[in-house]
Amino acid sequence: MGFVLEGPVLEGVLVRLEPLEHRHAAELARAAEEDRGTYAYTWVPGADEAGAYVDAQLARAATGRLAPYAQVSLATGRAVGATAYWDPRSWLSGDRLDAIEVGFTWLAGSAQGTGVNAESKLLLFGHAFEQWAVSRVDLKTDARNTRSRAAIERTGARFEGVLRNWSRSWAPGEEGRLRDSAIYSITDEEWPECRRRLERRVAARTPGGV
């Protein structure tokens, strides 16, 4: 039996990652409309699209290629964004996961810069490296998305290059077009230092932290 991609509940001190369900749609709709100015290159549903967004992600999950999450703020108990495991790869053995992508990530304007993204990455990366024993976690974004690229770089992920015409564009007015994707990764050898970096960032956003 091969590896089955299933994302468990992951909880920290700032955020709980819950497997995405239809019950999250209304809160995600509100979160997505707080400030859409940061979503120029990212797939984020409008208020009237949240139900269809959840349907689309669950359809991807049914293929075994995606494990989508709602990011739930522990301070408010509300969903403030989404993220996912994506594109599992098993090269050496069908029973072992060798690499996984973390993507489909977005946050409400009020949740950006609060440590939620850093802790979400800490939880997702930690589960991938320490429970699934992957050798690599990768992330990608539109090469033009300087905000997203800066956020990825703050996790400690290394820039590997730009792949041209690599995936569909989510930019308004670019329907049916492809984008250049900036590719980043963390390897299992790099994970301990990356973990320490993320833990420091989370601690700085936690009452009593340093």
GROMACS .gro file of C-alpha atoms in nm:
model
  210
    1MET     CA    1   0.000   0.000   0.000
    2GLY     CA    2   0.146   0.336  -0.101
    3PHE     CA    3   0.166   0.656   0.099
    4VAL     CA    4  -0.174   0.819   0.157
    5LEU     CA    5  -0.173   1.198   0.190
    6GLU     CA    6  -0.386   1.293   0.490
    7GLY     CA    7  -0.331   1.613   0.683
    8PRO     CA    8  -0.395   1.578   1.058
    9VAL     CA    9  -0.500   1.864   1.287
   10LEU     CA   10  -0.188   2.060   1.379
   11GLU     CA   11  -0.199   2.305   1.671
   12GLY     CA   12   0.046   2.557   1.809
   13VAL     CA   13   0.012   2.856   2.040
   14LEU     CA   14  -0.119   3.102   1.780
   15VAL     CA   15  -0.291   2.889   1.517
   16ARG     CA   16  -0.466   2.558   1.470
   17LEU     CA   17  -0.457   2.400   1.126
   18GLU     CA   18  -0.784   2.215   1.070
   19PRO     CA   19  -0.851   1.997   0.764
   20LEU     CA   20  -1.065   2.217   0.537
   21GLU     CA   21  -1.440   2.157   0.553
   22HIS     CA   22  -1.751   2.334   0.426
   23ARG     CA   23  -1.810   2.473   0.776
   24HIS     CA   24  -1.507   2.699   0.725
   25ALA     CA   25  -1.650   2.869   0.414
   26ALA     CA   26  -1.834   3.158   0.583
   27GLU     CA   27  -1.537   3.257   0.798
   28LEU     CA   28  -1.300   3.230   0.503
   29ALA     CA   29  -1.532   3.453   0.302
   30ARG     CA   30  -1.509   3.722   0.571
   31ALA     CA   31  -1.133   3.679   0.606
   32ALA     CA   32  -1.074   3.711   0.233
   33GLU     CA   33  -1.260   4.043   0.212
   34GLU     CA   34  -1.070   4.224   0.489
   35ASP     CA   35  -0.802   4.359   0.255
   36ARG     CA   36  -0.765   4.223  -0.095
   37GLY     CA   37  -0.474   4.453  -0.177
   38THR     CA   38  -0.217   4.181  -0.102
   39TYR     CA   39  -0.372   3.912  -0.324
   40ALA     CA   40  -0.265   4.030  -0.669
   41TYR     CA   41  -0.094   3.701  -0.760
   42THR     CA   42  -0.266   3.458  -0.522
   43TRP     CA   43  -0.582   3.247  -0.554
   44VAL     CA   44  -0.809   3.387  -0.282
   45PRO     CA   45  -1.188   3.350  -0.313
   46GLY     CA   46  -1.419   3.647  -0.310
   47ALA     CA   47  -1.695   3.651  -0.050
   48ASP     CA   48  -1.938   3.491  -0.295
   49GLU     CA   49  -1.684   3.229  -0.407
   50ALA     CA   50  -1.587   3.072  -0.074
   51GLY     CA   51  -1.818   2.773  -0.110
   52ALA     CA   52  -1.690   2.698  -0.459
   53TYR     CA   53  -1.332   2.744  -0.333
   54VAL     CA   54  -1.385   2.481  -0.063
   55ASP     CA   55  -1.549   2.249  -0.320
   56ALA     CA   56  -1.251   2.288  -0.554
   57GLN     CA   57  -0.998   2.215  -0.280
   58LEU     CA   58  -1.190   1.912  -0.156
   59ALA     CA   59  -1.208   1.782  -0.513
   60ARG     CA   60  -0.829   1.809  -0.533
   61ALA     CA   61  -0.804   1.635  -0.196
   62ALA     CA   62  -1.010   1.345  -0.333
   63THR     CA   63  -0.737   1.278  -0.590
   64GLY     CA   64  -0.482   1.222  -0.312
   65ARG     CA   65  -0.267   1.512  -0.431
   66LEU     CA   66  -0.376   1.778  -0.182
   67ALA     CA   67  -0.442   1.804   0.193
   68PRO     CA   68  -0.608   2.145   0.241
   69TYR     CA   69  -0.632   2.331   0.572
   70ALA     CA   70  -0.815   2.622   0.728
   71GLN     CA   71  -0.586   2.837   0.941
   72VAL     CA   72  -0.779   2.906   1.263
   73SER     CA   73  -0.664   3.183   1.495
   74LEU     CA   74  -0.652   3.058   1.853
   75ALA     CA   75  -0.706   3.415   1.975
   76THR     CA   76  -1.045   3.446   1.801
   77GLY     CA   77  -1.143   3.088   1.717
   78ARG     CA   78  -1.212   3.196   1.358
   79ALA     CA   79  -1.065   3.079   1.030
   80VAL     CA   80  -0.832   3.352   0.904
   81GLY     CA   81  -0.690   3.186   0.596
   82ALA     CA   82  -0.600   2.865   0.420
   83THR     CA   83  -0.296   2.655   0.333
   84ALA     CA   84  -0.223   2.303   0.216
   85TYR     CA   85   0.014   2.016   0.160
   86TRP     CA   86   0.040   1.958  -0.215
   87ASP     CA   87   0.209   1.738  -0.473
   88PRO     CA   88   0.340   1.443  -0.267
   89ARG     CA   89   0.631   1.263  -0.434
   90SER     CA   90   0.765   0.915  -0.364
   91TRP     CA   91   1.073   0.839  -0.570
   92LEU     CA   92   1.252   0.565  -0.377
   93SER     CA   93   0.956   0.363  -0.248
   94GLY     CA   94   0.582   0.389  -0.286
   95ASP     CA   95   0.543   0.348   0.090
   96ARG     CA   96   0.767   0.642   0.174
   97LEU     CA   97   0.708   1.010   0.110
   98ASP     CA   98   1.024   1.175  -0.019
   99ALA     CA   99   0.905   1.531  -0.091
  100ILE     CA  100   0.600   1.752  -0.047
  101GLU     CA  101   0.504   2.108  -0.133
  102VAL     CA  102   0.341   2.356   0.105
  103GLY     CA  103   0.123   2.597  -0.086
  104PHE     CA  104  -0.222   2.744  -0.158
  105THR     CA  105  -0.150   2.977   0.134
  106TRP     CA  106  -0.328   3.302   0.211
  107LEU     CA  107  -0.421   3.500   0.522
  108ALA     CA  108  -0.668   3.772   0.612
  109GLY     CA  109  -0.516   4.118   0.629
  110SER     CA  110  -0.555   4.128   1.008
  111ALA     CA  111  -0.364   3.799   1.047
  112GLN     CA  112  -0.066   3.902   0.836
  113GLY     CA  113   0.242   3.990   1.040
  114THR     CA  114   0.103   3.834   1.359
  115GLY     CA  115   0.313   3.517   1.365
  116VAL     CA  116   0.031   3.299   1.233
  117ASN     CA  117   0.209   3.235   0.904
  118ALA     CA  118   0.539   3.155   1.077
  119GLU     CA  119   0.373   2.909   1.312
  120SER     CA  120   0.170   2.749   1.033
  121LYS     CA  121   0.494   2.686   0.846
  122LEU     CA  122   0.658   2.553   1.164
  123LEU     CA  123   0.371   2.306   1.210
  124LEU     CA  124   0.354   2.198   0.846
  125PHE     CA  125   0.728   2.166   0.796
  126GLY     CA  126   0.769   1.994   1.132
  127HIS     CA  127   0.507   1.730   1.056
  128ALA     CA  128   0.654   1.669   0.710
  129PHE     CA  129   1.012   1.628   0.830
  130GLU     CA  130   0.953   1.466   1.169
  131GLN     CA  131   0.651   1.244   1.111
  132TRP     CA  132   0.661   1.171   0.738
  133ALA     CA  133   1.045   1.184   0.728
  134VAL     CA  134   1.054   1.369   0.396
  135SER     CA  135   1.386   1.469   0.246
  136ARG     CA  136   1.252   1.794   0.101
  137VAL     CA  137   0.973   2.050   0.142
  138ASP     CA  138   0.926   2.297  -0.139
  139LEU     CA  139   0.731   2.616  -0.193
  140LYS     CA  140   0.662   2.818  -0.506
  141THR     CA  141   0.501   3.148  -0.592
  142ASP     CA  142   0.453   3.380  -0.887
  143ALA     CA  143   0.800   3.516  -0.962
  144ARG     CA  144   0.654   3.869  -0.959
  145ASN     CA  145   0.507   3.829  -0.610
  146THR     CA  146   0.772   4.008  -0.405
  147ARG     CA  147   0.562   3.999  -0.087
  148SER     CA  148   0.517   3.623  -0.103
  149ARG     CA  149   0.880   3.565  -0.193
  150ALA     CA  150   0.994   3.769   0.107
  151ALA     CA  151   0.763   3.571   0.336
  152ILE     CA  152   0.899   3.241   0.202
  153GLU     CA  153   1.258   3.358   0.246
  154ARG     CA  154   1.188   3.450   0.610
  155THR     CA  155   1.107   3.085   0.680
  156GLY     CA  156   1.464   2.992   0.591
  157ALA     CA  157   1.377   2.828   0.260
  158ARG     CA  158   1.642   2.858  -0.011
  159PHE     CA  159   1.574   3.008  -0.351
  160GLU     CA  160   1.645   2.758  -0.629
  161GLY     CA  161   1.549   2.954  -0.937
  162VAL     CA  162   1.263   3.058  -1.162
  163LEU     CA  163   1.085   2.803  -1.379
  164ARG     CA  164   0.934   2.973  -1.683
  165ASN     CA  165   0.570   2.913  -1.778
  166TRP     CA  166   0.555   2.666  -1.490
  167SER     CA  167   0.197   2.696  -1.364
  168ARG     CA  168  -0.127   2.885  -1.418
  169SER     CA  169  -0.144   3.253  -1.336
  170TRP     CA  170  -0.386   3.375  -1.067
  171ALA     CA  171  -0.331   3.742  -1.150
  172PRO     CA  172  -0.647   3.932  -1.249
  173GLY     CA  173  -0.683   3.956  -1.625
  174GLU     CA  174  -0.444   3.666  -1.684
  175GLU     CA  175  -0.700   3.386  -1.700
  176GLY     CA  176  -0.581   3.109  -1.927
  177ARG     CA  177  -0.219   3.223  -1.909
  178LEU     CA  178   0.086   3.068  -1.746
  179ARG     CA  179   0.319   3.233  -1.499
  180ASP     CA  180   0.687   3.206  -1.414
  181SER     CA  181   0.725   3.040  -1.072
  182ALA     CA  182   0.997   3.114  -0.815
  183ILE     CA  183   1.095   2.786  -0.647
  184TYR     CA  184   1.221   2.750  -0.290
  185SER     CA  185   1.305   2.448  -0.076
  186ILE     CA  186   1.417   2.319   0.262
  187THR     CA  187   1.599   1.987   0.293
  188ASP     CA  188   1.606   1.755   0.590
  189GLU     CA  189   1.966   1.863   0.665
  190GLU     CA  190   1.853   2.227   0.677
  191TRP     CA  191   1.540   2.166   0.882
  192PRO     CA  192   1.692   2.195   1.235
  193GLU     CA  193   1.820   2.548   1.168
  194CYS     CA  194   1.497   2.639   0.990
  195ARG     CA  195   1.300   2.511   1.289
  196ARG     CA  196   1.502   2.729   1.528
  197ARG     CA  197   1.445   3.032   1.306
  198LEU     CA  198   1.068   2.978   1.298
  199GLU     CA  199   1.052   2.905   1.671
  200ARG     CA  200   1.222   3.238   1.743
  201ARG     CA  201   0.973   3.420   1.522
  202VAL     CA  202   0.676   3.255   1.693
  203ALA     CA  203   0.819   3.324   2.040
  204ALA     CA  204   0.851   3.692   1.950
  205ARG     CA  205   0.476   3.702   1.882
  206THR     CA  206   0.375   3.504   2.193
  207PRO     CA  207   0.297   3.668   2.529
  208GLY     CA  208   0.601   3.608   2.747
  209GLY     CA  209   0.810   3.517   2.444
  210VAL     CA  210   1.147   3.664   2.359
   0.00000   0.00000   0.00000
